[in-house]
Coordinates of N, CA, C and O in Angstrom, one line a residue:
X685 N 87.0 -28.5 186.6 CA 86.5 -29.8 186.0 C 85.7 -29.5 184.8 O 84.7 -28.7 184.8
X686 N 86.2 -30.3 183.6 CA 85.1 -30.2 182.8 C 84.3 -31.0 182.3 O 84.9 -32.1 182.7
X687 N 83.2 -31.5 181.7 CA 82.3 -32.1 181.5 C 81.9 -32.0 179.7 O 81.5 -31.1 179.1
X688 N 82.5 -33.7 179.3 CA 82.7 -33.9 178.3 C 81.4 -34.7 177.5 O 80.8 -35.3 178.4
X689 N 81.0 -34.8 176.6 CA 79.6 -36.2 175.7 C 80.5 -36.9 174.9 O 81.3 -36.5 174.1
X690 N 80.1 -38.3 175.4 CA 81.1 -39.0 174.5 C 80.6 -40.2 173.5 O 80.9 -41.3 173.8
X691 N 79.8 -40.1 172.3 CA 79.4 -40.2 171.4 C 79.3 -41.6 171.4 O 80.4 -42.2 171.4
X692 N 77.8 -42.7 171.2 CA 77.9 -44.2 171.1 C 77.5 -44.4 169.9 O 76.6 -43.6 169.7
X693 N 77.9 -45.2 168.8 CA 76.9 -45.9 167.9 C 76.5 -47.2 168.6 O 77.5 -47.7 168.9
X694 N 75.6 -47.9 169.0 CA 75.7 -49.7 169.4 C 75.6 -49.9 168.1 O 76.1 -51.0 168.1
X695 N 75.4 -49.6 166.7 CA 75.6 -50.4 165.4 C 76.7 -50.4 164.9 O 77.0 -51.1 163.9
X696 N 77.7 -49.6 165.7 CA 78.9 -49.5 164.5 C 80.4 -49.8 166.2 O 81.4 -50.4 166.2
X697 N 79.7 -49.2 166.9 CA 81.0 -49.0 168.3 C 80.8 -50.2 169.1 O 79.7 -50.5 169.3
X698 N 81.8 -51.0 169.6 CA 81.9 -52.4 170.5 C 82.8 -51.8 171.4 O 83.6 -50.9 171.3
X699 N 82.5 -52.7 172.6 CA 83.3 -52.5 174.1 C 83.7 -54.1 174.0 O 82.9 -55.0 174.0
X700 N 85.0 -54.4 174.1 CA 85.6 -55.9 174.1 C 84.8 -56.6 173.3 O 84.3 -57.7 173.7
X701 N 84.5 -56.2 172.0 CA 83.2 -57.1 171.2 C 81.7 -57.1 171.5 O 80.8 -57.8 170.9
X702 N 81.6 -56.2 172.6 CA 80.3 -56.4 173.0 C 79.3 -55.2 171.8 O 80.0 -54.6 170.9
X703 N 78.6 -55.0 171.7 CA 77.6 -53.5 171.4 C 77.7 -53.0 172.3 O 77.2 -53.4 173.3
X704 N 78.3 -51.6 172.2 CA 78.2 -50.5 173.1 C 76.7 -50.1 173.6 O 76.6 -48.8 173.6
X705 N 75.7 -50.5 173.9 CA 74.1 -50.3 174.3 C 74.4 -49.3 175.4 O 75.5 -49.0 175.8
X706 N 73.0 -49.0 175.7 CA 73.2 -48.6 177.3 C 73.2 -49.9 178.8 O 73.7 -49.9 180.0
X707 N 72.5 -50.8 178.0 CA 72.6 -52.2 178.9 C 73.8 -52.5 179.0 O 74.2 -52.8 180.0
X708 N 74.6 -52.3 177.8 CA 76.3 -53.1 178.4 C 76.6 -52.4 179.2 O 76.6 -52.8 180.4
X709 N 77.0 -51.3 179.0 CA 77.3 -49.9 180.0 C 76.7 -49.8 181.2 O 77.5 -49.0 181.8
X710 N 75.8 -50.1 181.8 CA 74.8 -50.3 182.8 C 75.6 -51.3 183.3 O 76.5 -50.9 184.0
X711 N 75.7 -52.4 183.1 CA 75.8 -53.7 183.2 C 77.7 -53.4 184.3 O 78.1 -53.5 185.5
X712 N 78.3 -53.1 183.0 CA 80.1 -53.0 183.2 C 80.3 -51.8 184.5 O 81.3 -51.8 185.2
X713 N 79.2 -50.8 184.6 CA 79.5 -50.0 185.5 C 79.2 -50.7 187.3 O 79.5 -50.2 188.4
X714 N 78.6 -52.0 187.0 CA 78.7 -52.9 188.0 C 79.7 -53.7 188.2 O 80.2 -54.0 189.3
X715 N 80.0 -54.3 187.1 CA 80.9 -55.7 186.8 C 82.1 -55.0 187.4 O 82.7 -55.1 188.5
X716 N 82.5 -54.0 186.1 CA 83.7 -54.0 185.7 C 83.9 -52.8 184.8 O 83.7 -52.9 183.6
X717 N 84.3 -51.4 185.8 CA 83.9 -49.9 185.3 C 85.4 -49.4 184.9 O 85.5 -48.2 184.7
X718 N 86.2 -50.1 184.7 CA 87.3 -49.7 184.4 C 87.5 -50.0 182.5 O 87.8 -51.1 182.1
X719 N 87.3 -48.8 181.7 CA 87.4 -48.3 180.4 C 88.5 -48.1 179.7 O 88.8 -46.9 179.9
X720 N 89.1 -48.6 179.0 CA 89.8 -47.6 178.0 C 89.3 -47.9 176.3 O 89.1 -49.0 175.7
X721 N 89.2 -46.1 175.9 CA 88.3 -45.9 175.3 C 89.2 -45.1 174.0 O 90.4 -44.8 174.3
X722 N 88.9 -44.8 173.1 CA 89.5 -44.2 171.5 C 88.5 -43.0 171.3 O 87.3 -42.7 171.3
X723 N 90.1 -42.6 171.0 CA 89.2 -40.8 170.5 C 90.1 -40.4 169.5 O 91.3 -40.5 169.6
X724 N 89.3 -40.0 168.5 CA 90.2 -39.8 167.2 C 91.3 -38.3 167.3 O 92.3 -38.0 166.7
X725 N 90.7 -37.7 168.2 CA 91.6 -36.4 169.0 C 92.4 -36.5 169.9 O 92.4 -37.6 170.5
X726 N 93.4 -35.6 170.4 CA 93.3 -35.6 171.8 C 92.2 -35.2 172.9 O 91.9 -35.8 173.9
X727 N 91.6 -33.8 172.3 CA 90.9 -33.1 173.1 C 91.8 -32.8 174.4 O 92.9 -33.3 174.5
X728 N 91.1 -31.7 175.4 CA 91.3 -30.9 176.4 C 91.1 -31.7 177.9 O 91.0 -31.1 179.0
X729 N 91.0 -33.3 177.6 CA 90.6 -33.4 178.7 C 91.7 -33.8 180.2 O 92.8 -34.2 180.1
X730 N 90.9 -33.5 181.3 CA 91.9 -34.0 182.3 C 91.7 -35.1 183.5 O 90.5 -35.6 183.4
X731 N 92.2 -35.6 184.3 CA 91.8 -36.4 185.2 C 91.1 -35.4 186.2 O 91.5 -34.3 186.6
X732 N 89.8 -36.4 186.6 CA 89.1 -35.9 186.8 C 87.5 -35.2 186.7 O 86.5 -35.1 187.4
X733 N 88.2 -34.7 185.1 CA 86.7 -34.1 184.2 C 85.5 -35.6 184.2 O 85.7 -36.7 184.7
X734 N 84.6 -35.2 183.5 CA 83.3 -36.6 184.0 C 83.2 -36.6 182.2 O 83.4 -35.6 181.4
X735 N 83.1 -37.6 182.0 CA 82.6 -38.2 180.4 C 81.2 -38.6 180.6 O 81.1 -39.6 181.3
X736 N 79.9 -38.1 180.2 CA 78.7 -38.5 179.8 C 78.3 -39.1 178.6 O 78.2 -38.4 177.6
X737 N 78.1 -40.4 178.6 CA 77.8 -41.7 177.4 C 76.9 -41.0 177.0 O 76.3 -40.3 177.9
X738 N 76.5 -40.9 175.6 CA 75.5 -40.5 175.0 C 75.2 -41.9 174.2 O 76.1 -42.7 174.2
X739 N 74.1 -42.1 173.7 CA 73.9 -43.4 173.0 C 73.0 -42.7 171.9 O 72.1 -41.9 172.2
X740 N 73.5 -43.4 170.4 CA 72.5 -42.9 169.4 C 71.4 -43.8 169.1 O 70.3 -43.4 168.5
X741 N 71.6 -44.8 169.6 CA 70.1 -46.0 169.4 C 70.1 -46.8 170.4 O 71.1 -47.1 171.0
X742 N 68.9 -47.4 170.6 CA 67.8 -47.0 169.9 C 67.0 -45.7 170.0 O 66.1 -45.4 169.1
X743 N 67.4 -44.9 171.2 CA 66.8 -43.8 171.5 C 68.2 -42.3 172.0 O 69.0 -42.0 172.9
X744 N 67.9 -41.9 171.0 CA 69.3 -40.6 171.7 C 69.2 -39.7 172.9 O 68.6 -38.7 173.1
X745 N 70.3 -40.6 173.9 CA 69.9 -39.8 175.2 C 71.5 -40.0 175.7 O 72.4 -40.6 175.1
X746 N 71.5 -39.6 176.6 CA 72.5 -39.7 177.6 C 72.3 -40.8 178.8 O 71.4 -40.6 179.6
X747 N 73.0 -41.7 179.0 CA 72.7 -43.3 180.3 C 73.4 -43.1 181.0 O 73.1 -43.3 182.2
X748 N 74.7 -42.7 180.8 CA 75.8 -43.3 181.9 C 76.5 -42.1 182.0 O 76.2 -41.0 181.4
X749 N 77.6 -42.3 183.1 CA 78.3 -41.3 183.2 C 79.7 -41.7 183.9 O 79.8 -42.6 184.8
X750 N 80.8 -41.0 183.5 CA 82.5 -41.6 183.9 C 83.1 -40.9 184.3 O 82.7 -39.8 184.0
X751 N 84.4 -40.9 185.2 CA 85.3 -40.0 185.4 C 86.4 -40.4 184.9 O 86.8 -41.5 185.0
X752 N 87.0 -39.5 184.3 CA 88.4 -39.4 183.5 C 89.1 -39.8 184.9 O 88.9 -39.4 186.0
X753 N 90.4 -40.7 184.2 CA 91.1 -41.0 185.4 C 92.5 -40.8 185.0 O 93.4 -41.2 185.7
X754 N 92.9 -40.0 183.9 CA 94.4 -39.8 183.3 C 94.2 -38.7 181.9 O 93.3 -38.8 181.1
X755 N 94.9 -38.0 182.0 CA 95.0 -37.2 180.1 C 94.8 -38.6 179.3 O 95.1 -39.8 179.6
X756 N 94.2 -38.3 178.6 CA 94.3 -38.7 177.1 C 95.7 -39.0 176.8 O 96.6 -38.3 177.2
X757 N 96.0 -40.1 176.0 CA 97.4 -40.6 175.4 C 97.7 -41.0 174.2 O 96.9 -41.9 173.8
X758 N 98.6 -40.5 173.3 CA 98.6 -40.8 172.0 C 98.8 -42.5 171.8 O 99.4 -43.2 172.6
X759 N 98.3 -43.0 170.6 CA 98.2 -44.7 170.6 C 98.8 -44.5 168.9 O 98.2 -44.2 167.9
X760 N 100.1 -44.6 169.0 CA 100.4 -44.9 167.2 C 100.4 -45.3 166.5 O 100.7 -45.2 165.3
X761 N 99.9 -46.4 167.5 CA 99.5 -48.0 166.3 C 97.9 -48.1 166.4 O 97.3 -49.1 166.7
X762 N 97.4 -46.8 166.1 CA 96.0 -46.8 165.6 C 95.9 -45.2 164.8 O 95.8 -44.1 165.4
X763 N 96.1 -45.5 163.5 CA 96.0 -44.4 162.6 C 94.4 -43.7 162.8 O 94.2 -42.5 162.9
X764 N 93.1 -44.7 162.8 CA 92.1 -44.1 162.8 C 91.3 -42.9 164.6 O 90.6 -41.9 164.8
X765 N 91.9 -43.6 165.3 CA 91.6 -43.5 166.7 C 93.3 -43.1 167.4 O 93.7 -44.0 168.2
X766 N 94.0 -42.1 167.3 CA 95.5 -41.6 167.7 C 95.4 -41.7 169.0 O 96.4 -42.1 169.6
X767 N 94.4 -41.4 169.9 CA 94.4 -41.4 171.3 C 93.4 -42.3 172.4 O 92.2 -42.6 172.3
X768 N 94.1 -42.5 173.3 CA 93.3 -43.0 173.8 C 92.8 -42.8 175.5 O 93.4 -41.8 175.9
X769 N 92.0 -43.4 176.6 CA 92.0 -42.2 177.4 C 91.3 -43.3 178.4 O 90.3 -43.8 177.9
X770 N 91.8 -43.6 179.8 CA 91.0 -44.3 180.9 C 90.2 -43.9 181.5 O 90.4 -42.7 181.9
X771 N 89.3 -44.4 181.8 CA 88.1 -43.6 182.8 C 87.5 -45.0 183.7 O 87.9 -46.2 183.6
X772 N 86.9 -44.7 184.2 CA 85.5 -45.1 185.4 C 84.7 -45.1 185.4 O 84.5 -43.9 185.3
X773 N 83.7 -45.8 185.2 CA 82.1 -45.3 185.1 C 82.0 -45.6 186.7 O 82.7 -46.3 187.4
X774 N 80.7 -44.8 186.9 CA 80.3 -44.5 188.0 C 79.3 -45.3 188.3 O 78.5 -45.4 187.3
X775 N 79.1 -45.9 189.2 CA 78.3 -47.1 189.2 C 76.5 -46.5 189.7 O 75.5 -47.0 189.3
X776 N 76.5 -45.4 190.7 CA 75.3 -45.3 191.1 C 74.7 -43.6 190.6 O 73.6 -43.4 190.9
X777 N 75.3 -42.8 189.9 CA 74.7 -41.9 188.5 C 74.7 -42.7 187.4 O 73.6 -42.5 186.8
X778 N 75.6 -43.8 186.5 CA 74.9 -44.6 185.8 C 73.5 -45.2 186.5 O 72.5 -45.2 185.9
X779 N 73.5 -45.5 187.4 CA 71.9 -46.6 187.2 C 71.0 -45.4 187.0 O 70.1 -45.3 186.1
X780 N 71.3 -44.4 188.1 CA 70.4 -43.3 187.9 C 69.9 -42.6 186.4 O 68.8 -42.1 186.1
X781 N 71.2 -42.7 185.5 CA 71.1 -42.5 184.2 C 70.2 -43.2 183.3 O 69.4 -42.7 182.5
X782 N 70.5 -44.5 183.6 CA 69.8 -45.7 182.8 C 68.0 -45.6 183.1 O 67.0 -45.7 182.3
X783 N 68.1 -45.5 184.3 CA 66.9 -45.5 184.8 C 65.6 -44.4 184.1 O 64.4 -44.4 183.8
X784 N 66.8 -43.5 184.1 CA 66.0 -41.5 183.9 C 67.2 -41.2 182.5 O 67.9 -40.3 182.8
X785 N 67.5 -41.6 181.7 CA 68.1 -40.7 180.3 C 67.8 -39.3 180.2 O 66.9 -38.6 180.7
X786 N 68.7 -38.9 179.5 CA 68.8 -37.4 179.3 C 68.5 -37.1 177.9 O 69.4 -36.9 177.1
X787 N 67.2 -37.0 177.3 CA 67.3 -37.0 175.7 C 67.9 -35.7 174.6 O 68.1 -34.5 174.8
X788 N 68.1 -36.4 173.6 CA 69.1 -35.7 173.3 C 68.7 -33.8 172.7 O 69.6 -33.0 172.4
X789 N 67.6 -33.5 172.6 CA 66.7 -32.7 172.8 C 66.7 -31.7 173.8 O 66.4 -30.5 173.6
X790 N 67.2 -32.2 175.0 CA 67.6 -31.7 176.1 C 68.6 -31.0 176.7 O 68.7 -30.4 177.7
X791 N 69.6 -31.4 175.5 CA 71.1 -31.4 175.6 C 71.3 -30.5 174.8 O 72.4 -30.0 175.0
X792 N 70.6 -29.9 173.9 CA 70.9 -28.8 173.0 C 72.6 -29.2 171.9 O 73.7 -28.6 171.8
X793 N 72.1 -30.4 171.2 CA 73.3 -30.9 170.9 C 73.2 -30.2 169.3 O 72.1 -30.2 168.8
X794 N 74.2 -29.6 168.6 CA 74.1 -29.3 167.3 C 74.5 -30.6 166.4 O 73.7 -31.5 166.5
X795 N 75.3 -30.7 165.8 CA 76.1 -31.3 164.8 C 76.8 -32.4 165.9 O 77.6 -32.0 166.8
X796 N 76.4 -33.8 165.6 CA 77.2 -34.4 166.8 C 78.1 -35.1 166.4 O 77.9 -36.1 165.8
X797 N 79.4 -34.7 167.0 CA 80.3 -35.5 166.6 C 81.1 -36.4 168.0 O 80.4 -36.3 169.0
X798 N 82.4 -37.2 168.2 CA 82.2 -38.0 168.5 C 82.5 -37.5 170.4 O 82.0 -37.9 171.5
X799 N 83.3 -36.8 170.2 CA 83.6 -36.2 171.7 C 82.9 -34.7 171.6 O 82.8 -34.0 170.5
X800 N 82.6 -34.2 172.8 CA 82.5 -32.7 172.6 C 81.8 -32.4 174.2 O 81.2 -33.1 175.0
X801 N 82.2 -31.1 174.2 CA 81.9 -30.5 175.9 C 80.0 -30.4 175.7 O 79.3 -30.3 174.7
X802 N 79.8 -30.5 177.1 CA 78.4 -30.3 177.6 C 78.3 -28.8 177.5 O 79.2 -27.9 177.9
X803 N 76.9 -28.8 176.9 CA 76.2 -27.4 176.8 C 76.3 -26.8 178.4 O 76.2 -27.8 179.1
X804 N 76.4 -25.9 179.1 CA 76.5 -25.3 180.0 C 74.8 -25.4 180.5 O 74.4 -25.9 181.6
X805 N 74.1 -24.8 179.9 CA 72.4 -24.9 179.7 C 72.2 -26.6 180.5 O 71.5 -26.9 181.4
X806 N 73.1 -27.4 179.7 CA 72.1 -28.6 180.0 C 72.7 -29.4 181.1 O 72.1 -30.2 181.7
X807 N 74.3 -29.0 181.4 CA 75.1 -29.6 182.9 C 74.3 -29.8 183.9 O 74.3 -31.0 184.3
X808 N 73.3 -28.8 184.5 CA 72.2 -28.7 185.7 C 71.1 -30.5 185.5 O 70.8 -31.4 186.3
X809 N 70.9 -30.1 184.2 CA 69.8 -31.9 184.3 C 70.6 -32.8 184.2 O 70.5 -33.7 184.9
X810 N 71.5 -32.7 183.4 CA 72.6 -34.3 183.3 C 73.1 -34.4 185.0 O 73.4 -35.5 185.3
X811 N 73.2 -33.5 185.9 CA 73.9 -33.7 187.2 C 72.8 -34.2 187.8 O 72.7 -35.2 188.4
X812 N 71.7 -33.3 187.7 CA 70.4 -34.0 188.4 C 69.4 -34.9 188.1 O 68.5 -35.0 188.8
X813 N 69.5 -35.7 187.0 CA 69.7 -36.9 186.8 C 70.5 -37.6 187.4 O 70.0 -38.3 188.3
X814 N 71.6 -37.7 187.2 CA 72.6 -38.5 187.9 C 72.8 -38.5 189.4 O 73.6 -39.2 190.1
X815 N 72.1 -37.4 189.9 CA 72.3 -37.3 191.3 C 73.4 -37.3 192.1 O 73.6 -37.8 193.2
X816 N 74.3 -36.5 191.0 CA 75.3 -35.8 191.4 C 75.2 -34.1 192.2 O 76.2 -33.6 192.5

């Protein structure tokens, strides 16, 4: 299993028109946790592996958290975003996320771009947060 950060703007990124916040995401991991989401890669990922929302505003942390539910799939009628990829958010490590964030300080994140694996260092707090 691996353990992926999956990069929010709420200024620039929408979920069905919404602002990607951590409140939407809080909210949908109750409603209605089933995702499909754009990644301009494929990346390595598999069913299974966990996706951790990172959010860049208003405060950079980590809220939510997902399980991949299929590979990644190429989408060809999207030149900017080629892949795309189902997941689940997790209904009771998100609240725990929302509640308790993971700042991004914490995370030991360098250069962030929009997908990329969890620091090994910081897996331990992002799980115990989430109370996983």
């Amino acid at each position: 299993m691996e353990d992926w950060i999956y990069i929010l703007n709420p200024n620039k990124d929408t979920l069905d028109g919404e602002p990607s916040t951590s409140e939407t995401i809080h909210r949908l991991a109750r409603e209605d946790p089933e995702l499909d989401l754009w990644l301009s890669r494929r990346n390595r990922m598999n069913k299974g592996d966990r996706l951790w929302f990172f959010f860049t505003h208003p405060t950079s942390a980590v809220a939510a958290v997902a399980e991949i539910d299929e590979v990644p799939y190429e989408d060809p009628e999207d030149p900017e975003y080629g892949y795309r990829v189902y997941v689940t958010l997790l209904p009771e490590p998100t609240e725990a996320l929302f509640g308790n964030p993971v700042p991004r300080e914490d995370l030991r994140l360098g250069q962030v771009r929009s997908v990329q694996k969890v620091k090994s260092d910081a897996l331990p707090l992002l799980l115990a947060r989430a109370g996983l």
